[in-house]
């Protein structure tokens, strides 16, 4: 009887041990599966985050490149216009222009001029590339400003008429030594500005009225060769209006 009880006890102990081992194995397996799942989830999340950041970075680079291209193309759009009377580039000259620089102190204009028929000379048209440098503008108040000095440099050519860039064969070589078709001008002037014109007009932002006194290479050459020529005979006056469109 005692031997039977002893064998029964040993069998129960063995069965309990196997059940405990199986439980431990199950717990370990669940832990491993959980850790693997967490690791996979973390890696997937990191990969998704990296892909998202890469996508955002590519989008940012694309948008920045597009913005740069737009700004460059926008810079080609003229934002100035001008109308000038006299100034040795035509009786009337009309042009478009661009301003640039930290203070918009530089202006470049392309101008078409008209010279009416006079003294038997047919009407003519001129083309002028004009550069203006305005060192400073004094702001009088919110509406008005004054530029006490600006400098101009112009290259002017006549589009028709009997003018030439190199001497015709009918003249001895070196007889003139200059072109009758292209002139280089230097000048100075002053400008009175009116700001915020768009509040009363929908066409322009600002406007300015100016005058300039200039001369050209041919006149200076004549003055050097003939000192008796007075300065007022080689200086020309031009007046005009400038509009800032935007």
PDB file of C-alpha atoms in Angstrom:
ATOM      1  CA  UNK A   1       0.000   0.000   0.000  1.00  0.00           C
ATOM      2  CA  UNK A   2       2.770   2.397   0.897  1.00  0.00           C
ATOM      3  CA  UNK A   3       4.668   1.433  -2.255  1.00  0.00           C
ATOM      4  CA  UNK A   4       1.616   2.243  -4.376  1.00  0.00           C
ATOM      5  CA  UNK A   5       1.250   5.680  -2.737  1.00  0.00           C
ATOM      6  CA  UNK A   6       4.950   6.385  -3.311  1.00  0.00           C
ATOM      7  CA  UNK A   7       4.722   5.541  -7.006  1.00  0.00           C
ATOM      8  CA  UNK A   8       1.583   7.674  -7.359  1.00  0.00           C
ATOM      9  CA  UNK A   9       3.337  10.621  -5.710  1.00  0.00           C
ATOM     10  CA  UNK A  10       6.311  10.289  -8.060  1.00  0.00           C
ATOM     11  CA  UNK A  11       3.993  10.253 -11.083  1.00  0.00           C
ATOM     12  CA  UNK A  12       2.154  13.419  -9.892  1.00  0.00           C
ATOM     13  CA  UNK A  13       5.439  15.224  -9.324  1.00  0.00           C
ATOM     14  CA  UNK A  14       6.677  14.323 -12.817  1.00  0.00           C
ATOM     15  CA  UNK A  15       3.435  15.482 -14.383  1.00  0.00           C
ATOM     16  CA  UNK A  16       3.555  18.775 -12.489  1.00  0.00           C
ATOM     17  CA  UNK A  17       7.143  19.359 -13.625  1.00  0.00           C
ATOM     18  CA  UNK A  18       6.285  18.772 -17.271  1.00  0.00           C
ATOM     19  CA  UNK A  19       3.337  21.161 -17.009  1.00  0.00           C
ATOM     20  CA  UNK A  20       5.576  23.845 -15.458  1.00  0.00           C
ATOM     21  CA  UNK A  21       8.209  23.396 -18.126  1.00  0.00           C
ATOM     22  CA  UNK A  22       5.572  23.625 -20.833  1.00  0.00           C
ATOM     23  CA  UNK A  23       4.218  26.830 -19.252  1.00  0.00           C
ATOM     24  CA  UNK A  24       7.693  28.337 -19.129  1.00  0.00           C
ATOM     25  CA  UNK A  25       8.272  27.415 -22.762  1.00  0.00           C
ATOM     26  CA  UNK A  26       4.951  28.996 -23.722  1.00  0.00           C
ATOM     27  CA  UNK A  27       5.758  32.185 -21.796  1.00  0.00           C
ATOM     28  CA  UNK A  28       9.215  32.389 -23.418  1.00  0.00           C
ATOM     29  CA  UNK A  29       7.719  31.872 -26.874  1.00  0.00           C
ATOM     30  CA  UNK A  30       5.136  34.620 -26.280  1.00  0.00           C
ATOM     31  CA  UNK A  31       7.871  36.995 -25.088  1.00  0.00           C
ATOM     32  CA  UNK A  32      10.009  36.278 -28.137  1.00  0.00           C
ATOM     33  CA  UNK A  33       7.036  36.793 -30.474  1.00  0.00           C
ATOM     34  CA  UNK A  34       6.195  40.092 -28.730  1.00  0.00           C
ATOM     35  CA  UNK A  35       9.777  41.349 -28.960  1.00  0.00           C
ATOM     36  CA  UNK A  36      10.013  40.384 -32.640  1.00  0.00           C
ATOM     37  CA  UNK A  37       6.711  42.103 -33.351  1.00  0.00           C
ATOM     38  CA  UNK A  38       7.868  45.252 -31.537  1.00  0.00           C
ATOM     39  CA  UNK A  39      11.171  45.216 -33.421  1.00  0.00           C
ATOM     40  CA  UNK A  40       9.443  44.792 -36.774  1.00  0.00           C
ATOM     41  CA  UNK A  41       6.945  47.550 -35.944  1.00  0.00           C
ATOM     42  CA  UNK A  42       9.776  49.906 -34.942  1.00  0.00           C
ATOM     43  CA  UNK A  43      11.717  49.165 -38.121  1.00  0.00           C
ATOM     44  CA  UNK A  44       8.628  49.668 -40.258  1.00  0.00           C
ATOM     45  CA  UNK A  45       7.868  52.958 -38.480  1.00  0.00           C
ATOM     46  CA  UNK A  46      11.468  54.153 -38.917  1.00  0.00           C
ATOM     47  CA  UNK A  47      11.429  53.196 -42.588  1.00  0.00           C
ATOM     48  CA  UNK A  48       8.119  54.990 -43.134  1.00  0.00           C
ATOM     49  CA  UNK A  49       9.433  58.066 -41.322  1.00  0.00           C
ATOM     50  CA  UNK A  50      12.627  58.056 -43.407  1.00  0.00           C
ATOM     51  CA  UNK A  51      10.624  57.704 -46.620  1.00  0.00           C
ATOM     52  CA  UNK A  52       8.353  60.548 -45.518  1.00  0.00           C
ATOM     53  CA  UNK A  53      11.300  62.815 -44.710  1.00  0.00           C
ATOM     54  CA  UNK A  54      12.976  61.963 -48.029  1.00  0.00           C
ATOM     55  CA  UNK A  55       9.738  62.751 -49.863  1.00  0.00           C
ATOM     56  CA  UNK A  56       9.388  66.100 -48.045  1.00  0.00           C
ATOM     57  CA  UNK A  57      13.031  66.924 -48.773  1.00  0.00           C
ATOM     58  CA  UNK A  58      12.585  66.185 -52.486  1.00  0.00           C
ATOM     59  CA  UNK A  59       9.411  68.287 -52.540  1.00  0.00           C
ATOM     60  CA  UNK A  60      11.177  71.176 -50.799  1.00  0.00           C
ATOM     61  CA  UNK A  61      14.069  71.035 -53.283  1.00  0.00           C
ATOM     62  CA  UNK A  62      11.634  70.972 -56.203  1.00  0.00           C
ATOM     63  CA  UNK A  63       9.585  73.895 -54.876  1.00  0.00           C
ATOM     64  CA  UNK A  64      12.739  75.911 -54.189  1.00  0.00           C
ATOM     65  CA  UNK A  65      13.980  75.299 -57.721  1.00  0.00           C
ATOM     66  CA  UNK A  66      10.608  76.316 -59.179  1.00  0.00           C
ATOM     67  CA  UNK A  67      10.607  79.474 -57.035  1.00  0.00           C
ATOM     68  CA  UNK A  68      14.091  80.376 -58.273  1.00  0.00           C
ATOM     69  CA  UNK A  69      13.007  79.901 -61.885  1.00  0.00           C
ATOM     70  CA  UNK A  70       9.892  82.015 -61.349  1.00  0.00           C
ATOM     71  CA  UNK A  71      11.922  84.811 -59.771  1.00  0.00           C
ATOM     72  CA  UNK A  72      14.383  84.781 -62.673  1.00  0.00           C
ATOM     73  CA  UNK A  73      11.619  84.942 -65.244  1.00  0.00           C
ATOM     74  CA  UNK A  74       9.804  87.649 -63.274  1.00  0.00           C
ATOM     75  CA  UNK A  75      12.988  89.717 -63.292  1.00  0.00           C
ATOM     76  CA  UNK A  76      12.771  89.835 -67.087  1.00  0.00           C
ATOM     77  CA  UNK A  77       9.409  91.609 -66.959  1.00  0.00           C
ATOM     78  CA  UNK A  78       9.935  95.398 -67.252  1.00  0.00           C
ATOM     79  CA  UNK A  79       8.495  97.336 -64.320  1.00  0.00           C
ATOM     80  CA  UNK A  80       9.360 100.860 -65.504  1.00  0.00           C
ATOM     81  CA  UNK A  81       8.328 103.077 -68.395  1.00  0.00           C
ATOM     82  CA  UNK A  82       9.524 106.497 -69.477  1.00  0.00           C
ATOM     83  CA  UNK A  83       8.680 109.285 -71.894  1.00  0.00           C
ATOM     84  CA  UNK A  84      11.399 111.836 -72.695  1.00  0.00           C
ATOM     85  CA  UNK A  85      11.464 115.031 -74.711  1.00  0.00           C
ATOM     86  CA  UNK A  86      14.737 115.998 -76.461  1.00  0.00           C
ATOM     87  CA  UNK A  87      18.063 114.960 -74.927  1.00  0.00           C
ATOM     88  CA  UNK A  88      19.781 114.261 -78.279  1.00  0.00           C
ATOM     89  CA  UNK A  89      18.176 110.812 -78.636  1.00  0.00           C
ATOM     90  CA  UNK A  90      15.076 112.009 -80.498  1.00  0.00           C
ATOM     91  CA  UNK A  91      12.491 114.726 -80.211  1.00  0.00           C
ATOM     92  CA  UNK A  92      10.325 112.185 -78.348  1.00  0.00           C
ATOM     93  CA  UNK A  93      11.538 108.920 -76.885  1.00  0.00           C
ATOM     94  CA  UNK A  94       9.455 106.178 -75.311  1.00  0.00           C
ATOM     95  CA  UNK A  95      10.958 103.301 -73.370  1.00  0.00           C
ATOM     96  CA  UNK A  96      10.589 100.417 -70.963  1.00  0.00           C
ATOM     97  CA  UNK A  97      12.964  99.633 -68.120  1.00  0.00           C
ATOM     98  CA  UNK A  98      14.020  97.654 -65.087  1.00  0.00           C
ATOM     99  CA  UNK A  99      15.241  98.769 -61.664  1.00  0.00           C
ATOM    100  CA  UNK A 100      17.492  96.700 -59.426  1.00  0.00           C
ATOM    101  CA  UNK A 101      20.010  96.944 -56.596  1.00  0.00           C
ATOM    102  CA  UNK A 102      19.502  97.011 -52.823  1.00  0.00           C
ATOM    103  CA  UNK A 103      17.764 100.385 -53.059  1.00  0.00           C
ATOM    104  CA  UNK A 104      16.696 100.116 -56.708  1.00  0.00           C
ATOM    105  CA  UNK A 105      19.441 102.633 -57.403  1.00  0.00           C
ATOM    106  CA  UNK A 106      20.142 101.174 -60.848  1.00  0.00           C
ATOM    107  CA  UNK A 107      17.780 101.573 -63.805  1.00  0.00           C
ATOM    108  CA  UNK A 108      18.137 100.246 -67.338  1.00  0.00           C
ATOM    109  CA  UNK A 109      15.950 101.475 -70.201  1.00  0.00           C
ATOM    110  CA  UNK A 110      15.475 100.491 -73.811  1.00  0.00           C
ATOM    111  CA  UNK A 111      14.081 103.515 -75.664  1.00  0.00           C
ATOM    112  CA  UNK A 112      12.750 104.161 -79.148  1.00  0.00           C
ATOM    113  CA  UNK A 113      13.099 107.750 -80.341  1.00  0.00           C
ATOM    114  CA  UNK A 114      11.493 109.756 -83.112  1.00  0.00           C
ATOM    115  CA  UNK A 115      13.034 112.657 -85.069  1.00  0.00           C
ATOM    116  CA  UNK A 116      10.538 114.450 -87.351  1.00  0.00           C
ATOM    117  CA  UNK A 117      11.311 115.559 -90.882  1.00  0.00           C
ATOM    118  CA  UNK A 118      13.085 118.916 -90.947  1.00  0.00           C
ATOM    119  CA  UNK A 119      15.267 121.010 -93.250  1.00  0.00           C
ATOM    120  CA  UNK A 120      14.970 118.500 -96.052  1.00  0.00           C
ATOM    121  CA  UNK A 121      16.086 115.607 -93.830  1.00  0.00           C
ATOM    122  CA  UNK A 122      13.704 112.678 -93.709  1.00  0.00           C
ATOM    123  CA  UNK A 123      12.209 111.563 -90.414  1.00  0.00           C
ATOM    124  CA  UNK A 124      14.379 109.170 -88.425  1.00  0.00           C
ATOM    125  CA  UNK A 125      14.094 106.681 -85.606  1.00  0.00           C
ATOM    126  CA  UNK A 126      16.653 106.010 -82.931  1.00  0.00           C
ATOM    127  CA  UNK A 127      17.295 103.220 -80.479  1.00  0.00           C
ATOM    128  CA  UNK A 128      18.885 103.959 -77.094  1.00  0.00           C
ATOM    129  CA  UNK A 129      20.171 101.797 -74.284  1.00  0.00           C
ATOM    130  CA  UNK A 130      20.168 103.993 -71.198  1.00  0.00           C
ATOM    131  CA  UNK A 131      21.650 103.282 -67.770  1.00  0.00           C
ATOM    132  CA  UNK A 132      20.842 105.469 -64.750  1.00  0.00           C
ATOM    133  CA  UNK A 133      22.526 105.427 -61.360  1.00  0.00           C
ATOM    134  CA  UNK A 134      20.830 107.279 -58.494  1.00  0.00           C
ATOM    135  CA  UNK A 135      23.032 107.222 -55.362  1.00  0.00           C
ATOM    136  CA  UNK A 136      20.310 108.358 -52.995  1.00  0.00           C
ATOM    137  CA  UNK A 137      16.783 109.748 -52.778  1.00  0.00           C
ATOM    138  CA  UNK A 138      15.748 112.140 -50.022  1.00  0.00           C
ATOM    139  CA  UNK A 139      12.286 111.325 -48.692  1.00  0.00           C
ATOM    140  CA  UNK A 140      10.497 114.612 -48.081  1.00  0.00           C
ATOM    141  CA  UNK A 141       7.376 112.944 -46.659  1.00  0.00           C
ATOM    142  CA  UNK A 142       5.255 109.869 -47.323  1.00  0.00           C
ATOM    143  CA  UNK A 143       4.235 111.103 -50.775  1.00  0.00           C
ATOM    144  CA  UNK A 144       7.222 112.997 -52.160  1.00  0.00           C
ATOM    145  CA  UNK A 145      10.950 112.487 -52.609  1.00  0.00           C
ATOM    146  CA  UNK A 146      13.864 114.212 -54.311  1.00  0.00           C
ATOM    147  CA  UNK A 147      16.989 112.812 -55.969  1.00  0.00           C
ATOM    148  CA  UNK A 148      19.569 115.631 -55.971  1.00  0.00           C
ATOM    149  CA  UNK A 149      21.834 113.832 -58.422  1.00  0.00           C
ATOM    150  CA  UNK A 150      21.762 110.938 -60.845  1.00  0.00           C
ATOM    151  CA  UNK A 151      24.211 109.940 -63.559  1.00  0.00           C
ATOM    152  CA  UNK A 152      23.376 108.536 -66.990  1.00  0.00           C
ATOM    153  CA  UNK A 153      25.225 106.599 -69.636  1.00  0.00           C
ATOM    154  CA  UNK A 154      23.618 105.999 -73.037  1.00  0.00           C
ATOM    155  CA  UNK A 155      24.420 104.198 -76.255  1.00  0.00           C
ATOM    156  CA  UNK A 156      22.385 105.585 -79.128  1.00  0.00           C
ATOM    157  CA  UNK A 157      22.078 104.544 -82.744  1.00  0.00           C
ATOM    158  CA  UNK A 158      20.075 105.767 -85.728  1.00  0.00           C
ATOM    159  CA  UNK A 159      17.938 103.076 -87.342  1.00  0.00           C
ATOM    160  CA  UNK A 160      17.676 104.715 -90.749  1.00  0.00           C
ATOM    161  CA  UNK A 161      19.273 107.485 -92.768  1.00  0.00           C
ATOM    162  CA  UNK A 162      22.694 107.739 -94.330  1.00  0.00           C
ATOM    163  CA  UNK A 163      24.758 106.880 -91.282  1.00  0.00           C
ATOM    164  CA  UNK A 164      27.523 104.323 -90.998  1.00  0.00           C
ATOM    165  CA  UNK A 165      29.534 102.433 -88.416  1.00  0.00           C
ATOM    166  CA  UNK A 166      32.692 102.301 -90.559  1.00  0.00           C
ATOM    167  CA  UNK A 167      33.847 104.911 -93.037  1.00  0.00           C
ATOM    168  CA  UNK A 168      32.579 104.512 -96.609  1.00  0.00           C
ATOM    169  CA  UNK A 169      35.131 104.039 -99.361  1.00  0.00           C
ATOM    170  CA  UNK A 170      34.470 107.552-100.666  1.00  0.00           C
ATOM    171  CA  UNK A 171      36.416 108.968 -97.705  1.00  0.00           C
ATOM    172  CA  UNK A 172      40.169 108.617 -97.252  1.00  0.00           C
ATOM    173  CA  UNK A 173      41.072 106.029 -94.613  1.00  0.00           C
ATOM    174  CA  UNK A 174      41.011 107.618 -91.158  1.00  0.00           C
ATOM    175  CA  UNK A 175      39.389 110.818 -92.448  1.00  0.00           C
ATOM    176  CA  UNK A 176      36.750 110.806 -89.727  1.00  0.00           C
ATOM    177  CA  UNK A 177      37.989 108.206 -87.285  1.00  0.00           C
ATOM    178  CA  UNK A 178      34.589 107.677 -85.681  1.00  0.00           C
ATOM    179  CA  UNK A 179      31.172 106.201 -86.428  1.00  0.00           C
ATOM    180  CA  UNK A 180      28.325 108.481 -87.484  1.00  0.00           C
ATOM    181  CA  UNK A 181      25.732 105.850 -86.556  1.00  0.00           C
ATOM    182  CA  UNK A 182      26.576 105.095 -82.917  1.00  0.00           C
ATOM    183  CA  UNK A 183      26.944 107.722 -80.182  1.00  0.00           C
ATOM    184  CA  UNK A 184      27.976 107.406 -76.540  1.00  0.00           C
ATOM    185  CA  UNK A 185      26.397 109.862 -74.104  1.00  0.00           C
ATOM    186  CA  UNK A 186      27.179 110.915 -70.535  1.00  0.00           C
ATOM    187  CA  UNK A 187      24.947 113.081 -68.396  1.00  0.00           C
ATOM    188  CA  UNK A 188      23.760 114.146 -64.967  1.00  0.00           C
ATOM    189  CA  UNK A 189      20.366 115.221 -63.707  1.00  0.00           C
ATOM    190  CA  UNK A 190      17.871 115.567 -60.891  1.00  0.00           C
ATOM    191  CA  UNK A 191      14.576 113.862 -60.188  1.00  0.00           C
ATOM    192  CA  UNK A 192      11.417 114.689 -58.255  1.00  0.00           C
ATOM    193  CA  UNK A 193       9.413 111.610 -57.187  1.00  0.00           C
ATOM    194  CA  UNK A 194       5.801 111.042 -56.216  1.00  0.00           C
ATOM    195  CA  UNK A 195       5.083 107.818 -54.318  1.00  0.00           C
ATOM    196  CA  UNK A 196       1.941 105.671 -54.019  1.00  0.00           C
ATOM    197  CA  UNK A 197       0.272 107.005 -57.139  1.00  0.00           C
ATOM    198  CA  UNK A 198      -1.758 103.769 -57.296  1.00  0.00           C
ATOM    199  CA  UNK A 199      -4.006 105.153 -54.557  1.00  0.00           C
ATOM    200  CA  UNK A 200      -5.420 107.540 -57.156  1.00  0.00           C
ATOM    201  CA  UNK A 201      -4.513 105.677 -60.341  1.00  0.00           C
ATOM    202  CA  UNK A 202      -4.687 101.975 -61.099  1.00  0.00           C
ATOM    203  CA  UNK A 203      -1.957 102.196 -63.735  1.00  0.00           C
ATOM    204  CA  UNK A 204       1.209 103.084 -61.826  1.00  0.00           C
ATOM    205  CA  UNK A 205       2.795 102.678 -58.414  1.00  0.00           C
ATOM    206  CA  UNK A 206       5.168 105.693 -58.421  1.00  0.00           C
ATOM    207  CA  UNK A 207       6.122 108.414 -60.868  1.00  0.00           C
ATOM    208  CA  UNK A 208       8.958 110.886 -61.269  1.00  0.00           C
ATOM    209  CA  UNK A 209       9.653 114.037 -63.237  1.00  0.00           C
ATOM    210  CA  UNK A 210      13.273 114.622 -64.195  1.00  0.00           C
ATOM    211  CA  UNK A 211      15.680 116.646 -66.262  1.00  0.00           C
ATOM    212  CA  UNK A 212      19.169 115.760 -67.401  1.00  0.00           C
ATOM    213  CA  UNK A 213      22.058 117.538 -69.101  1.00  0.00           C
ATOM    214  CA  UNK A 214      24.222 115.374 -71.326  1.00  0.00           C
ATOM    215  CA  UNK A 215      26.790 115.361 -74.092  1.00  0.00           C
ATOM    216  CA  UNK A 216      28.200 112.752 -76.435  1.00  0.00           C
ATOM    217  CA  UNK A 217      31.587 111.557 -77.624  1.00  0.00           C
ATOM    218  CA  UNK A 218      31.371 113.481 -80.907  1.00  0.00           C
ATOM    219  CA  UNK A 219      30.666 116.801 -79.174  1.00  0.00           C
ATOM    220  CA  UNK A 220      33.520 116.269 -76.712  1.00  0.00           C
ATOM    221  CA  UNK A 221      35.851 115.483 -79.626  1.00  0.00           C
ATOM    222  CA  UNK A 222      34.860 118.723 -81.346  1.00  0.00           C
ATOM    223  CA  UNK A 223      35.421 120.665 -78.120  1.00  0.00           C
ATOM    224  CA  UNK A 224      38.900 119.156 -77.692  1.00  0.00           C
ATOM    225  CA  UNK A 225      39.868 119.914 -81.315  1.00  0.00           C
ATOM    226  CA  UNK A 226      38.296 123.387 -81.240  1.00  0.00           C
ATOM    227  CA  UNK A 227      38.605 124.907 -77.795  1.00  0.00           C
ATOM    228  CA  UNK A 228      36.773 128.068 -78.892  1.00  0.00           C
ATOM    229  CA  UNK A 229      33.490 126.110 -79.008  1.00  0.00           C
ATOM    230  CA  UNK A 230      31.559 127.086 -75.851  1.00  0.00           C
ATOM    231  CA  UNK A 231      30.456 124.365 -73.467  1.00  0.00           C
ATOM    232  CA  UNK A 232      26.809 125.331 -73.842  1.00  0.00           C
ATOM    233  CA  UNK A 233      27.043 124.367 -77.514  1.00  0.00           C
ATOM    234  CA  UNK A 234      27.953 120.768 -76.713  1.00  0.00           C
ATOM    235  CA  UNK A 235      25.507 120.256 -73.833  1.00  0.00           C
ATOM    236  CA  UNK A 236      21.920 119.190 -74.459  1.00  0.00           C
ATOM    237  CA  UNK A 237      18.879 119.219 -72.190  1.00  0.00           C
ATOM    238  CA  UNK A 238      16.290 116.489 -71.881  1.00  0.00           C
ATOM    239  CA  UNK A 239      13.182 116.336 -69.698  1.00  0.00           C
ATOM    240  CA  UNK A 240      10.905 113.422 -69.024  1.00  0.00           C
ATOM    241  CA  UNK A 241       8.530 111.409 -66.894  1.00  0.00           C
ATOM    242  CA  UNK A 242       9.230 108.001 -65.392  1.00  0.00           C
ATOM    243  CA  UNK A 243       6.589 105.559 -64.187  1.00  0.00           C
ATOM    244  CA  UNK A 244       7.078 102.645 -61.811  1.00  0.00           C
ATOM    245  CA  UNK A 245       4.464 100.097 -62.847  1.00  0.00           C
ATOM    246  CA  UNK A 246       5.025  97.702 -59.920  1.00  0.00           C
TER     247      UNK A 246
END
